[in-house]
Amino acid sequence: MRRILCVLAGVLFLHGSLWAENLRVFPADTKPASFDGFVDNGVKLGRRVWMLAPGLQIRDRANLIVVPATLNGVENLPVRVQFDTQGAVWRIWILTPEEAAKR
């Protein structure tokens, strides 16, 4: 019985990211955008460059927090963006193909 529970826990752990992707709900004030890279101390979303907020948080397709360096050289990436009260980019969610199709 214990072995079965361990195997089940392992399967759930491995497929947890798929489960989380299906249940992601974005805050109502997020906007769809196209991530086109970091520029100096800002981020390029489409044709416009936005300032980065202190404490910027980027979440990947598995909803895990990633560091900005992992996005070097990436362009035209579908994302959802949340701005802080000063108008700077505060949160970025990288969208799965399914989420991008719904935007």
CSV table of C-alpha atoms in Angstrom, one decimal:
chain,number,residue,atom,x,y,z
A,1,MET,CA,0.0,0.0,0.0
A,2,ARG,CA,2.8,2.4,0.9
A,3,ARG,CA,4.5,1.7,-2.5
A,4,ILE,CA,1.3,2.5,-4.3
A,5,LEU,CA,1.0,5.8,-2.5
A,6,CYS,CA,4.6,6.7,-3.3
A,7,VAL,CA,4.1,5.9,-7.0
A,8,LEU,CA,0.9,8.0,-7.0
A,9,ALA,CA,2.6,10.9,-5.3
A,10,GLY,CA,5.4,10.7,-7.9
A,11,VAL,CA,3.0,10.7,-10.8
A,12,LEU,CA,1.1,13.7,-9.3
A,13,PHE,CA,4.4,15.6,-8.7
A,14,LEU,CA,5.6,15.0,-12.3
A,15,HIS,CA,2.3,16.0,-13.8
A,16,GLY,CA,1.6,18.8,-11.4
A,17,SER,CA,2.8,21.5,-13.8
A,18,LEU,CA,0.2,20.3,-16.4
A,19,TRP,CA,-2.5,20.4,-13.7
A,20,ALA,CA,-1.4,23.9,-12.6
A,21,GLU,CA,-1.5,25.2,-16.2
A,22,ASN,CA,-5.0,24.2,-16.7
A,23,LEU,CA,-6.1,26.0,-13.6
A,24,ARG,CA,-4.2,29.2,-14.0
A,25,VAL,CA,-6.5,32.2,-13.4
A,26,PHE,CA,-5.0,35.6,-14.1
A,27,PRO,CA,-5.9,38.7,-12.1
A,28,ALA,CA,-8.6,40.8,-13.8
A,29,ASP,CA,-6.2,43.8,-14.4
A,30,THR,CA,-3.7,41.9,-16.5
A,31,LYS,CA,-3.2,42.7,-20.1
A,32,PRO,CA,-2.2,40.4,-23.0
A,33,ALA,CA,1.1,41.4,-24.6
A,34,SER,CA,4.0,40.2,-26.8
A,35,PHE,CA,7.3,40.0,-24.8
A,36,ASP,CA,10.2,41.2,-27.0
A,37,GLY,CA,13.1,41.3,-24.6
A,38,PHE,CA,14.7,43.5,-21.9
A,39,VAL,CA,16.1,46.9,-22.9
A,40,ASP,CA,18.4,48.7,-20.4
A,41,ASN,CA,16.2,48.9,-17.2
A,42,GLY,CA,12.9,48.2,-19.0
A,43,VAL,CA,11.0,45.5,-20.9
A,44,LYS,CA,9.9,45.7,-24.5
A,45,LEU,CA,6.2,44.7,-24.9
A,46,GLY,CA,5.3,45.0,-28.6
A,47,ARG,CA,6.6,48.3,-29.8
A,48,ARG,CA,6.7,50.0,-26.4
A,49,VAL,CA,9.3,49.9,-23.7
A,50,TRP,CA,8.0,49.9,-20.1
A,51,MET,CA,9.9,50.4,-16.8
A,52,LEU,CA,10.4,47.5,-14.5
A,53,ALA,CA,8.9,47.6,-11.1
A,54,PRO,CA,11.0,46.7,-8.0
A,55,GLY,CA,10.3,43.1,-7.2
A,56,LEU,CA,9.4,42.1,-10.8
A,57,GLN,CA,8.1,38.6,-10.9
A,58,ILE,CA,8.1,36.4,-14.0
A,59,ARG,CA,6.3,33.1,-14.1
A,60,ASP,CA,6.9,30.4,-16.8
A,61,ARG,CA,4.4,28.1,-18.4
A,62,ALA,CA,4.5,25.8,-15.4
A,63,ASN,CA,3.7,28.8,-13.2
A,64,LEU,CA,7.2,28.7,-11.6
A,65,ILE,CA,9.1,31.9,-10.9
A,66,VAL,CA,12.1,32.4,-13.3
A,67,VAL,CA,14.9,34.9,-13.4
A,68,PRO,CA,14.9,37.5,-16.3
A,69,ALA,CA,18.2,36.1,-17.6
A,70,THR,CA,16.3,32.9,-18.8
A,71,LEU,CA,14.5,35.1,-21.4
A,72,ASN,CA,17.6,36.6,-23.1
A,73,GLY,CA,17.3,36.4,-26.8
A,74,VAL,CA,13.5,35.6,-26.7
A,75,GLU,CA,11.2,37.6,-28.9
A,76,ASN,CA,7.5,37.6,-29.7
A,77,LEU,CA,6.6,35.5,-26.7
A,78,PRO,CA,2.9,35.7,-25.7
A,79,VAL,CA,2.5,36.9,-22.1
A,80,ARG,CA,0.1,38.5,-19.7
A,81,VAL,CA,1.3,41.5,-17.8
A,82,GLN,CA,0.3,43.3,-14.7
A,83,PHE,CA,1.4,46.8,-13.9
A,84,ASP,CA,2.0,48.4,-10.5
A,85,THR,CA,0.4,51.7,-9.3
A,86,GLN,CA,3.2,53.7,-11.0
A,87,GLY,CA,2.7,52.1,-14.4
A,88,ALA,CA,5.8,49.9,-14.3
A,89,VAL,CA,5.7,46.1,-15.2
A,90,TRP,CA,5.3,44.2,-12.0
A,91,ARG,CA,4.2,40.7,-13.0
A,92,ILE,CA,4.7,38.7,-16.2
A,93,TRP,CA,3.1,35.3,-17.0
A,94,ILE,CA,4.5,33.4,-20.0
A,95,LEU,CA,1.5,31.8,-21.7
A,96,THR,CA,1.1,28.2,-22.8
A,97,PRO,CA,-0.1,27.7,-26.4
A,98,GLU,CA,-3.6,27.0,-25.1
A,99,GLU,CA,-3.6,30.2,-23.0
A,100,ALA,CA,-2.3,32.3,-25.9
A,101,ALA,CA,-5.0,31.0,-28.1
A,102,LYS,CA,-7.6,32.3,-25.6
A,103,ARG,CA,-6.2,35.7,-25.3
